[in-house]
């Protein structure tokens, strides 16, 4: 059986580490990227099933990454969860309109991530 895959995209090494521990606990094989450009390069080679995506990052932010990802061949397939401190309804709506499947508010824990993964059909 092929393991499920998740790409965690966040400029914070600590957030990536915490998210990795939780997502691996859900049975996913995890890769990491520190910004949207790094994540886009990764996706050009291997498209993950789920992407946990930060909004504000240097080099390429989450919205730019998401819009470009969705234009890739196969780029509509991954479930994308924005993981952000952004709480404004208009910004969340913008993310969903750009192709995000859901969003997770920081700080998060294992229970929250598991429920969000379940809501988008990833677990």
mmCIF file with all atom_site columns, C-alpha atoms in Angstrom:
data_model
loop_
_atom_site.group_PDB
_atom_site.id
_atom_site.type_symbol
_atom_site.label_atom_id
_atom_site.label_alt_id
_atom_site.label_comp_id
_atom_site.label_asym_id
_atom_site.label_entity_id
_atom_site.label_seq_id
_atom_site.pdbx_PDB_ins_code
_atom_site.Cartn_x
_atom_site.Cartn_y
_atom_site.Cartn_z
_atom_site.occupancy
_atom_site.B_iso_or_equiv
_atom_site.pdbx_formal_charge
_atom_site.auth_seq_id
_atom_site.auth_comp_id
_atom_site.auth_asym_id
_atom_site.auth_atom_id
_atom_site.pdbx_PDB_model_num
ATOM 1   C CA . UNK A 1 1   ? 0.000   0.000  0.000   1.00 0.00 ? 1   UNK A CA 1
ATOM 2   C CA . UNK A 1 2   ? 1.356   3.407  -0.972  1.00 0.00 ? 2   UNK A CA 1
ATOM 3   C CA . UNK A 1 3   ? 1.682   5.777  2.004   1.00 0.00 ? 3   UNK A CA 1
ATOM 4   C CA . UNK A 1 4   ? -0.363  8.964  1.951   1.00 0.00 ? 4   UNK A CA 1
ATOM 5   C CA . UNK A 1 5   ? 1.749   12.078 1.437   1.00 0.00 ? 5   UNK A CA 1
ATOM 6   C CA . UNK A 1 6   ? 1.662   15.574 2.910   1.00 0.00 ? 6   UNK A CA 1
ATOM 7   C CA . UNK A 1 7   ? 3.782   18.636 2.184   1.00 0.00 ? 7   UNK A CA 1
ATOM 8   C CA . UNK A 1 8   ? 4.089   21.121 5.036   1.00 0.00 ? 8   UNK A CA 1
ATOM 9   C CA . UNK A 1 9   ? 4.897   24.621 3.760   1.00 0.00 ? 9   UNK A CA 1
ATOM 10  C CA . UNK A 1 10  ? 5.833   27.141 6.448   1.00 0.00 ? 10  UNK A CA 1
ATOM 11  C CA . UNK A 1 11  ? 8.768   29.490 6.995   1.00 0.00 ? 11  UNK A CA 1
ATOM 12  C CA . UNK A 1 12  ? 8.821   28.549 10.698  1.00 0.00 ? 12  UNK A CA 1
ATOM 13  C CA . UNK A 1 13  ? 10.944  25.486 11.383  1.00 0.00 ? 13  UNK A CA 1
ATOM 14  C CA . UNK A 1 14  ? 9.117   25.051 14.704  1.00 0.00 ? 14  UNK A CA 1
ATOM 15  C CA . UNK A 1 15  ? 5.675   25.027 13.057  1.00 0.00 ? 15  UNK A CA 1
ATOM 16  C CA . UNK A 1 16  ? 6.937   22.515 10.474  1.00 0.00 ? 16  UNK A CA 1
ATOM 17  C CA . UNK A 1 17  ? 8.312   20.296 13.245  1.00 0.00 ? 17  UNK A CA 1
ATOM 18  C CA . UNK A 1 18  ? 5.080   20.377 15.294  1.00 0.00 ? 18  UNK A CA 1
ATOM 19  C CA . UNK A 1 19  ? 2.898   19.824 12.215  1.00 0.00 ? 19  UNK A CA 1
ATOM 20  C CA . UNK A 1 20  ? 5.168   16.990 11.007  1.00 0.00 ? 20  UNK A CA 1
ATOM 21  C CA . UNK A 1 21  ? 4.785   15.122 14.302  1.00 0.00 ? 21  UNK A CA 1
ATOM 22  C CA . UNK A 1 22  ? 0.988   15.435 14.156  1.00 0.00 ? 22  UNK A CA 1
ATOM 23  C CA . UNK A 1 23  ? 0.625   14.576 10.458  1.00 0.00 ? 23  UNK A CA 1
ATOM 24  C CA . UNK A 1 24  ? 2.981   11.597 10.684  1.00 0.00 ? 24  UNK A CA 1
ATOM 25  C CA . UNK A 1 25  ? 0.797   10.412 13.581  1.00 0.00 ? 25  UNK A CA 1
ATOM 26  C CA . UNK A 1 26  ? -2.124  10.419 11.128  1.00 0.00 ? 26  UNK A CA 1
ATOM 27  C CA . UNK A 1 27  ? -0.187  7.981  8.929   1.00 0.00 ? 27  UNK A CA 1
ATOM 28  C CA . UNK A 1 28  ? 1.240   10.386 6.352   1.00 0.00 ? 28  UNK A CA 1
ATOM 29  C CA . UNK A 1 29  ? 4.692   10.484 4.839   1.00 0.00 ? 29  UNK A CA 1
ATOM 30  C CA . UNK A 1 30  ? 5.754   14.117 5.281   1.00 0.00 ? 30  UNK A CA 1
ATOM 31  C CA . UNK A 1 31  ? 7.974   16.474 3.307   1.00 0.00 ? 31  UNK A CA 1
ATOM 32  C CA . UNK A 1 32  ? 8.671   20.107 4.159   1.00 0.00 ? 32  UNK A CA 1
ATOM 33  C CA . UNK A 1 33  ? 9.242   23.381 2.328   1.00 0.00 ? 33  UNK A CA 1
ATOM 34  C CA . UNK A 1 34  ? 10.220  26.740 3.848   1.00 0.00 ? 34  UNK A CA 1
ATOM 35  C CA . UNK A 1 35  ? 8.397   28.905 1.269   1.00 0.00 ? 35  UNK A CA 1
ATOM 36  C CA . UNK A 1 36  ? 6.064   28.751 -1.704  1.00 0.00 ? 36  UNK A CA 1
ATOM 37  C CA . UNK A 1 37  ? 8.834   28.662 -4.308  1.00 0.00 ? 37  UNK A CA 1
ATOM 38  C CA . UNK A 1 38  ? 10.451  25.647 -2.654  1.00 0.00 ? 38  UNK A CA 1
ATOM 39  C CA . UNK A 1 39  ? 7.028   23.994 -2.398  1.00 0.00 ? 39  UNK A CA 1
ATOM 40  C CA . UNK A 1 40  ? 6.247   24.647 -6.063  1.00 0.00 ? 40  UNK A CA 1
ATOM 41  C CA . UNK A 1 41  ? 9.541   23.035 -7.098  1.00 0.00 ? 41  UNK A CA 1
ATOM 42  C CA . UNK A 1 42  ? 8.698   20.031 -4.925  1.00 0.00 ? 42  UNK A CA 1
ATOM 43  C CA . UNK A 1 43  ? 5.212   19.712 -6.465  1.00 0.00 ? 43  UNK A CA 1
ATOM 44  C CA . UNK A 1 44  ? 6.657   19.886 -9.975  1.00 0.00 ? 44  UNK A CA 1
ATOM 45  C CA . UNK A 1 45  ? 8.439   16.618 -9.180  1.00 0.00 ? 45  UNK A CA 1
ATOM 46  C CA . UNK A 1 46  ? 6.056   14.862 -6.790  1.00 0.00 ? 46  UNK A CA 1
ATOM 47  C CA . UNK A 1 47  ? 2.480   15.976 -6.166  1.00 0.00 ? 47  UNK A CA 1
ATOM 48  C CA . UNK A 1 48  ? 1.485   15.372 -2.534  1.00 0.00 ? 48  UNK A CA 1
ATOM 49  C CA . UNK A 1 49  ? -2.034  14.358 -1.531  1.00 0.00 ? 49  UNK A CA 1
ATOM 50  C CA . UNK A 1 50  ? -2.342  17.070 1.127   1.00 0.00 ? 50  UNK A CA 1
ATOM 51  C CA . UNK A 1 51  ? -0.604  20.438 1.529   1.00 0.00 ? 51  UNK A CA 1
ATOM 52  C CA . UNK A 1 52  ? -0.574  22.285 4.838   1.00 0.00 ? 52  UNK A CA 1
ATOM 53  C CA . UNK A 1 53  ? 0.157   25.847 3.727   1.00 0.00 ? 53  UNK A CA 1
ATOM 54  C CA . UNK A 1 54  ? 1.208   28.983 5.607   1.00 0.00 ? 54  UNK A CA 1
ATOM 55  C CA . UNK A 1 55  ? -0.072  32.304 4.281   1.00 0.00 ? 55  UNK A CA 1
ATOM 56  C CA . UNK A 1 56  ? 2.781   34.721 5.036   1.00 0.00 ? 56  UNK A CA 1
ATOM 57  C CA . UNK A 1 57  ? 6.221   33.562 3.905   1.00 0.00 ? 57  UNK A CA 1
ATOM 58  C CA . UNK A 1 58  ? 9.251   35.166 2.283   1.00 0.00 ? 58  UNK A CA 1
ATOM 59  C CA . UNK A 1 59  ? 10.175  34.449 -1.366  1.00 0.00 ? 59  UNK A CA 1
ATOM 60  C CA . UNK A 1 60  ? 6.636   33.300 -2.323  1.00 0.00 ? 60  UNK A CA 1
ATOM 61  C CA . UNK A 1 61  ? 3.573   33.587 -0.087  1.00 0.00 ? 61  UNK A CA 1
ATOM 62  C CA . UNK A 1 62  ? 0.864   30.983 0.278   1.00 0.00 ? 62  UNK A CA 1
ATOM 63  C CA . UNK A 1 63  ? -1.687  32.662 -1.998  1.00 0.00 ? 63  UNK A CA 1
ATOM 64  C CA . UNK A 1 64  ? 0.787   32.960 -4.873  1.00 0.00 ? 64  UNK A CA 1
ATOM 65  C CA . UNK A 1 65  ? 1.824   29.340 -4.381  1.00 0.00 ? 65  UNK A CA 1
ATOM 66  C CA . UNK A 1 66  ? -1.804  28.153 -4.314  1.00 0.00 ? 66  UNK A CA 1
ATOM 67  C CA . UNK A 1 67  ? -2.759  29.988 -7.502  1.00 0.00 ? 67  UNK A CA 1
ATOM 68  C CA . UNK A 1 68  ? 0.286   28.600 -9.336  1.00 0.00 ? 68  UNK A CA 1
ATOM 69  C CA . UNK A 1 69  ? -0.228  25.089 -7.948  1.00 0.00 ? 69  UNK A CA 1
ATOM 70  C CA . UNK A 1 70  ? -3.807  24.970 -9.210  1.00 0.00 ? 70  UNK A CA 1
ATOM 71  C CA . UNK A 1 71  ? -2.523  25.789 -12.745 1.00 0.00 ? 71  UNK A CA 1
ATOM 72  C CA . UNK A 1 72  ? -0.087  22.817 -12.736 1.00 0.00 ? 72  UNK A CA 1
ATOM 73  C CA . UNK A 1 73  ? -0.997  19.550 -14.452 1.00 0.00 ? 73  UNK A CA 1
ATOM 74  C CA . UNK A 1 74  ? -2.444  17.561 -11.542 1.00 0.00 ? 74  UNK A CA 1
ATOM 75  C CA . UNK A 1 75  ? -2.403  20.680 -9.374  1.00 0.00 ? 75  UNK A CA 1
ATOM 76  C CA . UNK A 1 76  ? -6.114  20.476 -8.612  1.00 0.00 ? 76  UNK A CA 1
ATOM 77  C CA . UNK A 1 77  ? -5.662  17.092 -6.905  1.00 0.00 ? 77  UNK A CA 1
ATOM 78  C CA . UNK A 1 78  ? -4.033  17.965 -3.560  1.00 0.00 ? 78  UNK A CA 1
ATOM 79  C CA . UNK A 1 79  ? -6.210  18.945 -0.641  1.00 0.00 ? 79  UNK A CA 1
ATOM 80  C CA . UNK A 1 80  ? -4.842  22.324 0.484   1.00 0.00 ? 80  UNK A CA 1
ATOM 81  C CA . UNK A 1 81  ? -5.326  23.512 4.048   1.00 0.00 ? 81  UNK A CA 1
ATOM 82  C CA . UNK A 1 82  ? -4.237  27.062 4.771   1.00 0.00 ? 82  UNK A CA 1
ATOM 83  C CA . UNK A 1 83  ? -2.630  27.111 8.202   1.00 0.00 ? 83  UNK A CA 1
ATOM 84  C CA . UNK A 1 84  ? -2.578  30.728 9.292   1.00 0.00 ? 84  UNK A CA 1
ATOM 85  C CA . UNK A 1 85  ? -3.123  33.375 11.934  1.00 0.00 ? 85  UNK A CA 1
ATOM 86  C CA . UNK A 1 86  ? -5.314  35.196 9.386   1.00 0.00 ? 86  UNK A CA 1
ATOM 87  C CA . UNK A 1 87  ? -8.803  35.568 10.890  1.00 0.00 ? 87  UNK A CA 1
ATOM 88  C CA . UNK A 1 88  ? -10.489 38.116 8.599   1.00 0.00 ? 88  UNK A CA 1
ATOM 89  C CA . UNK A 1 89  ? -13.476 36.581 6.829   1.00 0.00 ? 89  UNK A CA 1
ATOM 90  C CA . UNK A 1 90  ? -12.625 38.311 3.523   1.00 0.00 ? 90  UNK A CA 1
ATOM 91  C CA . UNK A 1 91  ? -9.091  36.843 3.559   1.00 0.00 ? 91  UNK A CA 1
ATOM 92  C CA . UNK A 1 92  ? -10.399 33.360 4.343   1.00 0.00 ? 92  UNK A CA 1
ATOM 93  C CA . UNK A 1 93  ? -12.939 33.715 1.512   1.00 0.00 ? 93  UNK A CA 1
ATOM 94  C CA . UNK A 1 94  ? -10.108 34.813 -0.804  1.00 0.00 ? 94  UNK A CA 1
ATOM 95  C CA . UNK A 1 95  ? -8.149  31.666 0.064   1.00 0.00 ? 95  UNK A CA 1
ATOM 96  C CA . UNK A 1 96  ? -11.147 29.411 -0.559  1.00 0.00 ? 96  UNK A CA 1
ATOM 97  C CA . UNK A 1 97  ? -11.887 31.155 -3.876  1.00 0.00 ? 97  UNK A CA 1
ATOM 98  C CA . UNK A 1 98  ? -8.245  30.679 -4.925  1.00 0.00 ? 98  UNK A CA 1
ATOM 99  C CA . UNK A 1 99  ? -8.602  26.936 -4.439  1.00 0.00 ? 99  UNK A CA 1
ATOM 100 C CA . UNK A 1 100 ? -7.931  26.156 -0.780  1.00 0.00 ? 100 UNK A CA 1
ATOM 101 C CA . UNK A 1 101 ? -10.044 23.292 0.543   1.00 0.00 ? 101 UNK A CA 1
ATOM 102 C CA . UNK A 1 102 ? -10.143 24.573 4.122   1.00 0.00 ? 102 UNK A CA 1
ATOM 103 C CA . UNK A 1 103 ? -8.152  26.535 6.660   1.00 0.00 ? 103 UNK A CA 1
ATOM 104 C CA . UNK A 1 104 ? -6.646  25.867 10.076  1.00 0.00 ? 104 UNK A CA 1
ATOM 105 C CA . UNK A 1 105 ? -6.101  28.661 12.581  1.00 0.00 ? 105 UNK A CA 1
ATOM 106 C CA . UNK A 1 106 ? -2.757  28.877 14.369  1.00 0.00 ? 106 UNK A CA 1
ATOM 107 C CA . UNK A 1 107 ? -2.075  27.752 16.998  1.00 0.00 ? 107 UNK A CA 1
ATOM 108 C CA . UNK A 1 108 ? -3.402  24.256 16.257  1.00 0.00 ? 108 UNK A CA 1
ATOM 109 C CA . UNK A 1 109 ? -3.139  20.870 17.917  1.00 0.00 ? 109 UNK A CA 1
ATOM 110 C CA . UNK A 1 110 ? -3.483  17.253 16.840  1.00 0.00 ? 110 UNK A CA 1
ATOM 111 C CA . UNK A 1 111 ? -7.226  17.137 17.397  1.00 0.00 ? 111 UNK A CA 1
ATOM 112 C CA . UNK A 1 112 ? -7.809  20.235 15.263  1.00 0.00 ? 112 UNK A CA 1
ATOM 113 C CA . UNK A 1 113 ? -5.582  19.009 12.421  1.00 0.00 ? 113 UNK A CA 1
ATOM 114 C CA . UNK A 1 114 ? -7.148  15.558 12.460  1.00 0.00 ? 114 UNK A CA 1
ATOM 115 C CA . UNK A 1 115 ? -10.659 17.044 12.256  1.00 0.00 ? 115 UNK A CA 1
ATOM 116 C CA . UNK A 1 116 ? -9.668  19.358 9.391   1.00 0.00 ? 116 UNK A CA 1
ATOM 117 C CA . UNK A 1 117 ? -8.025  16.474 7.499   1.00 0.00 ? 117 UNK A CA 1
ATOM 118 C CA . UNK A 1 118 ? -11.246 14.491 8.004   1.00 0.00 ? 118 UNK A CA 1
ATOM 119 C CA . UNK A 1 119 ? -13.421 17.394 6.809   1.00 0.00 ? 119 UNK A CA 1
ATOM 120 C CA . UNK A 1 120 ? -11.581 17.510 3.468   1.00 0.00 ? 120 UNK A CA 1
ATOM 121 C CA . UNK A 1 121 ? -11.574 13.712 3.123   1.00 0.00 ? 121 UNK A CA 1
ATOM 122 C CA . UNK A 1 122 ? -7.835  13.242 3.668   1.00 0.00 ? 122 UNK A CA 1
ATOM 123 C CA . UNK A 1 123 ? -8.258  10.768 6.560   1.00 0.00 ? 123 UNK A CA 1
#
